[in-house]
mmCIF file of C-alpha atoms in Angstrom:
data_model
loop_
_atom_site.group_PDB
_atom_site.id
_atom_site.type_symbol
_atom_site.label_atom_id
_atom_site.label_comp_id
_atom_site.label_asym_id
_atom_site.label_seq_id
_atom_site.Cartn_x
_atom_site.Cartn_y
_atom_site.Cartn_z
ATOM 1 C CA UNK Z 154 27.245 3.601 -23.523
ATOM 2 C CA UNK Z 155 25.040 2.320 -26.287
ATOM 3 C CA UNK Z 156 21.289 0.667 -25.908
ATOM 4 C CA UNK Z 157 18.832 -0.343 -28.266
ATOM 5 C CA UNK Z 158 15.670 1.006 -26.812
ATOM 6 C CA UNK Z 159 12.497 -0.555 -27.910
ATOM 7 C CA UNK Z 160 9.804 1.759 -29.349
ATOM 8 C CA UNK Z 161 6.782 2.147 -31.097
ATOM 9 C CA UNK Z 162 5.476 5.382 -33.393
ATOM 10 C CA UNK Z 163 2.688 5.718 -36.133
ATOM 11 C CA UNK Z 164 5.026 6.684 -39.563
ATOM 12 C CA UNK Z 165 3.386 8.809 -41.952
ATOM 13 C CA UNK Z 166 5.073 8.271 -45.674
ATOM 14 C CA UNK Z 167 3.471 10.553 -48.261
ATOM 15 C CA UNK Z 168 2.800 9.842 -51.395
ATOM 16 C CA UNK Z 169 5.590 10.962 -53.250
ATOM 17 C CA UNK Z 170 7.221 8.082 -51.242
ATOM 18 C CA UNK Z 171 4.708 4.804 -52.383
ATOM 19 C CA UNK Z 172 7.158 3.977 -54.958
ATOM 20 C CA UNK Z 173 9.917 3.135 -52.934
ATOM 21 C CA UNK Z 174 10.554 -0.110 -50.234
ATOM 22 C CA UNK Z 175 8.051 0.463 -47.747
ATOM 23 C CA UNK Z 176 10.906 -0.518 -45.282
ATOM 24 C CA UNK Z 177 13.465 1.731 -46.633
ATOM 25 C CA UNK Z 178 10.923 4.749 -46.463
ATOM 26 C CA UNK Z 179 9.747 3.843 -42.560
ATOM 27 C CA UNK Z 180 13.323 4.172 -42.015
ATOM 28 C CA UNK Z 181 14.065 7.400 -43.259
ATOM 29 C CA UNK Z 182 11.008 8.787 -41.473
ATOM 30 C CA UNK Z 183 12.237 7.304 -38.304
ATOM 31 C CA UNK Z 184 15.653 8.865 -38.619
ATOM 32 C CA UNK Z 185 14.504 12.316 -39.788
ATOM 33 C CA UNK Z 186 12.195 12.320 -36.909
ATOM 34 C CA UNK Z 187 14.703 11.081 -34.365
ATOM 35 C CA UNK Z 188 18.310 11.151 -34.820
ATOM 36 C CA UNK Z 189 20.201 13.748 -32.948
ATOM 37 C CA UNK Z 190 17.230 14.069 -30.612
ATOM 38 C CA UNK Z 191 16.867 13.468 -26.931
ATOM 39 C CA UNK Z 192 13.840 11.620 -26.048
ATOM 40 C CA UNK Z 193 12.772 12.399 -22.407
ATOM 41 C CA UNK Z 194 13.941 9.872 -19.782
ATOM 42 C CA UNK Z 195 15.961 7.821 -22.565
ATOM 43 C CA UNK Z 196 18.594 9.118 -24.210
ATOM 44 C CA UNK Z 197 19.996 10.902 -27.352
ATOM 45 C CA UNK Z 198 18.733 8.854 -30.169
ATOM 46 C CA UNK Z 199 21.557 7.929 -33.105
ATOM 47 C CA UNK Z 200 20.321 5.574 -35.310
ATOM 48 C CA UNK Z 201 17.457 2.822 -36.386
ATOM 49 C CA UNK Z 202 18.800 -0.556 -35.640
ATOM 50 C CA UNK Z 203 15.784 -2.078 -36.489
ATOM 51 C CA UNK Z 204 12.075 -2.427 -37.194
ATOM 52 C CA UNK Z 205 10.427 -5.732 -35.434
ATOM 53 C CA UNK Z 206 6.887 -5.142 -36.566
ATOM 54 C CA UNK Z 207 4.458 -3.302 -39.004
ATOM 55 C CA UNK Z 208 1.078 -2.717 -37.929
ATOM 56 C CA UNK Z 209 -1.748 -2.423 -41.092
ATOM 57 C CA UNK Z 210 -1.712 1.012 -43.136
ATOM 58 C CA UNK Z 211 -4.210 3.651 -43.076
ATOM 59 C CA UNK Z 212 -5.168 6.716 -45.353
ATOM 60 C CA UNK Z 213 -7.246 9.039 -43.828
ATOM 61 C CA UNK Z 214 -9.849 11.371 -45.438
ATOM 62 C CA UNK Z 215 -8.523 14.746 -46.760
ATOM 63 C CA UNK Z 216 -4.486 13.062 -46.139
ATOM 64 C CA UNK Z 217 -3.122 10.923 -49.537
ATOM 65 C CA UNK Z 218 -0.245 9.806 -47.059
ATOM 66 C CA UNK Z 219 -0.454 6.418 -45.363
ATOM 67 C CA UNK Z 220 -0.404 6.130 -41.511
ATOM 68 C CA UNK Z 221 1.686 3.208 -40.110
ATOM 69 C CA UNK Z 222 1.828 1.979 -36.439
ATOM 70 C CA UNK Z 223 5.379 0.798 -36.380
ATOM 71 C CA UNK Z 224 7.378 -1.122 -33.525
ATOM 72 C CA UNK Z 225 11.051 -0.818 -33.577
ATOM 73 C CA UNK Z 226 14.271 -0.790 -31.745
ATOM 74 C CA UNK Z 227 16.460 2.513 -31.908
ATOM 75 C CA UNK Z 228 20.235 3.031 -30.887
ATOM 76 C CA UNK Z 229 20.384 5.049 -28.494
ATOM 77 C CA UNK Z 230 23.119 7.064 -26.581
ATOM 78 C CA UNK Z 231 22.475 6.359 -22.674
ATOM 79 C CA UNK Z 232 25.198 5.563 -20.245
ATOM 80 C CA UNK Z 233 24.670 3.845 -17.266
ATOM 81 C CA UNK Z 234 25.998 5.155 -14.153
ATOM 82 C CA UNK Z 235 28.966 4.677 -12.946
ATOM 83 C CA UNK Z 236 30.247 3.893 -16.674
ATOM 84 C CA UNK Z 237 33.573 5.190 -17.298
ATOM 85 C CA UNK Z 238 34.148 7.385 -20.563
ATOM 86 C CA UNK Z 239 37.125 9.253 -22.405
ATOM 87 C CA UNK Z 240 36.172 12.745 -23.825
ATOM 88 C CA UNK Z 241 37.908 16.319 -24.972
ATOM 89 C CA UNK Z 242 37.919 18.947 -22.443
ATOM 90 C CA UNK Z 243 35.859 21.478 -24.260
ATOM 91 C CA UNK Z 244 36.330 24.161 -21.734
ATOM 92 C CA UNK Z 245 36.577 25.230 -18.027
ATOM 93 C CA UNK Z 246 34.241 27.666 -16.105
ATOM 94 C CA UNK Z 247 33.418 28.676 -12.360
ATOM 95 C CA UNK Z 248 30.659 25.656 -12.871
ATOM 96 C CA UNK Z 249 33.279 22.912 -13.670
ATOM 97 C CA UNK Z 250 35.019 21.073 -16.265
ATOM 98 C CA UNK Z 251 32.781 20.574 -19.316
ATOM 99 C CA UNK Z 252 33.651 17.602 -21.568
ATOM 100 C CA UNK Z 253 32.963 16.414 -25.337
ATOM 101 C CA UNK Z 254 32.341 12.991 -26.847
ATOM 102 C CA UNK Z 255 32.820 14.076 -29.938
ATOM 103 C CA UNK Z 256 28.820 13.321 -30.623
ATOM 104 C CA UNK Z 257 27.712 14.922 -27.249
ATOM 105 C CA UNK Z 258 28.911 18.029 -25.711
ATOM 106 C CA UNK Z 259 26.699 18.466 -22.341
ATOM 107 C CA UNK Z 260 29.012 16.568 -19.510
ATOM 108 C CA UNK Z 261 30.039 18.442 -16.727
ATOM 109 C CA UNK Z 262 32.188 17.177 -14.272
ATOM 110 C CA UNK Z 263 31.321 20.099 -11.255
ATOM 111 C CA UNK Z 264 33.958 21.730 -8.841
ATOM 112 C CA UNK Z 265 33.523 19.396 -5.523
ATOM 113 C CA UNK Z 266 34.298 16.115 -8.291
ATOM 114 C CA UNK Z 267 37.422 17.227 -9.348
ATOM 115 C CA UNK Z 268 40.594 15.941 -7.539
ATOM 116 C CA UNK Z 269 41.242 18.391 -4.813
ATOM 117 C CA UNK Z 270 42.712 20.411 -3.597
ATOM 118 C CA UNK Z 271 41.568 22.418 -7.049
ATOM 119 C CA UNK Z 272 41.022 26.131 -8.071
ATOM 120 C CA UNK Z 273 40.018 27.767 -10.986
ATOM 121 C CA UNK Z 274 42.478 30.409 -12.503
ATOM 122 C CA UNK Z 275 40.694 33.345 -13.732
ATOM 123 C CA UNK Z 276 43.439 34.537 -15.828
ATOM 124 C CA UNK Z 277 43.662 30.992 -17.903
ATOM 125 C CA UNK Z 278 40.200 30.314 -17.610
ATOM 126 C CA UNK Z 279 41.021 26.706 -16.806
ATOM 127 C CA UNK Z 280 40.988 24.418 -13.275
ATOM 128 C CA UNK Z 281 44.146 23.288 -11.839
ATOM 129 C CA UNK Z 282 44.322 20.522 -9.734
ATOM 130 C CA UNK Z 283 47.387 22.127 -6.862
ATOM 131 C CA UNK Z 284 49.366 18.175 -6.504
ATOM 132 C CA UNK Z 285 51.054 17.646 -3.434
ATOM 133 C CA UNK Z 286 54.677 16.207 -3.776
ATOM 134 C CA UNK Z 287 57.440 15.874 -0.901
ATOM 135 C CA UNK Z 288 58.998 18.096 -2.948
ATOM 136 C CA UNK Z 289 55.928 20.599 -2.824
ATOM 137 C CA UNK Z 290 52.308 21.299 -4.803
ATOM 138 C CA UNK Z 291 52.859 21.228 -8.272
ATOM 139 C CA UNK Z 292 50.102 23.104 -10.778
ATOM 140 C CA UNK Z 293 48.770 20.603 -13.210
ATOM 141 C CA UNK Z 294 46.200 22.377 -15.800
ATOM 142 C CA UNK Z 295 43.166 21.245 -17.049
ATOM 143 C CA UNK Z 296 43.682 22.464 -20.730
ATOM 144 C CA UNK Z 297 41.553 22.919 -23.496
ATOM 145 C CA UNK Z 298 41.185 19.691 -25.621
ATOM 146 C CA UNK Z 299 42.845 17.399 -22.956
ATOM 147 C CA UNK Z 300 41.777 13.494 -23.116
ATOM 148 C CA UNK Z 301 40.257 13.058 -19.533
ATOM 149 C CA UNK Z 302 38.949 9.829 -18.048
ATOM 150 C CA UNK Z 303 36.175 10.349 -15.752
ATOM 151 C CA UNK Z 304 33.319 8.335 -14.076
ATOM 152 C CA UNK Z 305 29.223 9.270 -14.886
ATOM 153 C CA UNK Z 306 27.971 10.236 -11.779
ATOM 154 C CA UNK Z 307 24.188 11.406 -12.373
ATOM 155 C CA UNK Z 308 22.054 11.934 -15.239
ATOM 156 C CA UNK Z 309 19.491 15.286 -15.961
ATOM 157 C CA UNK Z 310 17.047 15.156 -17.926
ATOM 158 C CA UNK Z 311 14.920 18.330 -18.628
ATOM 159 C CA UNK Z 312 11.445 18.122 -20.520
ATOM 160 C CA UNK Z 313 11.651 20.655 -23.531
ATOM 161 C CA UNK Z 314 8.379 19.693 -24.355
ATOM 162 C CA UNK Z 315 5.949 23.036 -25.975
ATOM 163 C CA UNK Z 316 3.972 24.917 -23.052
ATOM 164 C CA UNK Z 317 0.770 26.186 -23.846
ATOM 165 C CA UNK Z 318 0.074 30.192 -24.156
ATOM 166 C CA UNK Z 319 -0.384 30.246 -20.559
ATOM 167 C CA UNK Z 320 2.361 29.213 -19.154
ATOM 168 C CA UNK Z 321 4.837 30.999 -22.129
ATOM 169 C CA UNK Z 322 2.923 34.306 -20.895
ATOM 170 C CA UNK Z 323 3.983 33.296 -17.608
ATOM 171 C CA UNK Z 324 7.636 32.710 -18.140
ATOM 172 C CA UNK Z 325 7.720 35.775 -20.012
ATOM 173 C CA UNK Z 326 6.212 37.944 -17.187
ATOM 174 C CA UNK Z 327 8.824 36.343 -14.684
ATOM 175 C CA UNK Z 328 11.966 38.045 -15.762
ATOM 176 C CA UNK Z 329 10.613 41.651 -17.350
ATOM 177 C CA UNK Z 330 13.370 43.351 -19.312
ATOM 178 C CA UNK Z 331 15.561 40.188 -19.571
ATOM 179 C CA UNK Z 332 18.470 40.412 -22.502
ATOM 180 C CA UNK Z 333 17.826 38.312 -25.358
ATOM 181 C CA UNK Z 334 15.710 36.088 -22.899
ATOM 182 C CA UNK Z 335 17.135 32.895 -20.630
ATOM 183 C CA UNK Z 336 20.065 30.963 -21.274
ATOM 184 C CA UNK Z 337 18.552 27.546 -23.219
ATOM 185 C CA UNK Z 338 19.254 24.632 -20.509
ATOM 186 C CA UNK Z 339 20.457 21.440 -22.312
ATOM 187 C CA UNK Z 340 17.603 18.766 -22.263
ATOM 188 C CA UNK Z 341 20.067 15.946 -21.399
ATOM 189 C CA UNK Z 342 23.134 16.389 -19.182
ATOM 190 C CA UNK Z 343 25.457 13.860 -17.610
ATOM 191 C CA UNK Z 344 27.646 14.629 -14.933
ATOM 192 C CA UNK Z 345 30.822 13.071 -13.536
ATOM 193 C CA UNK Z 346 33.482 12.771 -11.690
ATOM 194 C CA UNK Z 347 37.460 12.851 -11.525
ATOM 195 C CA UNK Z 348 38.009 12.916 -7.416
ATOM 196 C CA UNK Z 349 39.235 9.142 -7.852
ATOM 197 C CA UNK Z 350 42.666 6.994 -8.384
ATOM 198 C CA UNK Z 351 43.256 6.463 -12.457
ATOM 199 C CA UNK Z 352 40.561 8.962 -13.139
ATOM 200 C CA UNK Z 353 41.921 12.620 -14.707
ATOM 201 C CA UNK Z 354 44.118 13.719 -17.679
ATOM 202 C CA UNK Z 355 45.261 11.123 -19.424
ATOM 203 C CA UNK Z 356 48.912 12.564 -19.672
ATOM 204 C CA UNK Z 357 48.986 12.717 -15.990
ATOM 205 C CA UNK Z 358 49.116 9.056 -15.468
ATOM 206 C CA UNK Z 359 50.748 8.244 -18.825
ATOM 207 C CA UNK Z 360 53.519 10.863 -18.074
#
């Protein structure tokens, strides 16, 4: 679930910040830069775990700040696939099951994953997987804040990266008169699946 990714970024510590470990300062730079963040193609980033190399310092004309190329390895939150994870259901829509870590809140686990035969009840907002017994199909709900065991399936990543005027006047031009513009797509989502023996509610099997 966890992976210490190696990287490498130039630190700048200003000079308010000379009097304290040089270490200790690189560190706090690194975390206010990255925890909390999704890096493209690597995960969300949590914490420093630690810093393997310091290149030589620089302070550049016009800048009292020094300029540090620094190689370190960050902890970062990036499941492989086919890991299994326990999470919260957060809540149910037509597009699936979504699911909480806790620390991470974009996992859906989409209709066709669920165990079938499923439907979504529009009054409850919530899926319900119809169970076939010899006794008949029993309704168990996928509630609100249920435990559920479930297998990562894929991985999306979506590059949030700043697009120049151009292509903002562009986007903007696309959808004329939309409502408080488009919905804001998650930069990292993981999706899963349920459709499988052992995988579900966790009070379904330990019922």
């Amino acid at each position: 679930m966890f992976v210490a990714v190696e990287m490498v970024d130039t630190v700048r510590i200003p000079p308010w910040n000379f009097q304290r470990q040089f270490n200790e300062a690189i560190a706090e730079e690194l975390n206010k830069k990255l925890a909390n963040k999704v890096v493209y193609q690597v995960g969300l980033c949590i914490c420093l775990y630690d810093i393997t190399k310091l290149e030589d310092s620089y302070i550049f004309p016009g800048d009292g700040a020094s300029h540090t190329k620094v190689h370190f390895r960050y902890v970062v939150f990036h499941p492989f696939l086919d890991e299994i994870l326990v999470g919260k259901i957060k809540y149910c829509s037509q597009e699936g099951v979504h699911v909480s870590l806790g620390f991470f809140d974009d996992i859906v686990i989409p209709p066709e994953s669920l165990q079938q035969p499923a439907k979504f009840d529009e009054a409850e907002q919530v899926w319900v997987w119809e169970y076939e017994t010899d006794e008949g199909a029993h309704d168990l709900y996928m509630d609100q804040g249920e435990d559920i065991r479930f297998r990562v399936t894929d991985e999306v990543f979506l590059d949030t990266s700043p697009t120049g005027p151009s292509a903002a006047a562009t986007d903007t031009s696309a959808a004329p008169g939309a409502e408080g513009g488009q919905k804001k797509e998650p930069p990292y989502t993981l999706l899963g699946t349920i459709s499988e023996p052992g995988l579900g509610l966790l009070s379904w099997w330990n019922s």
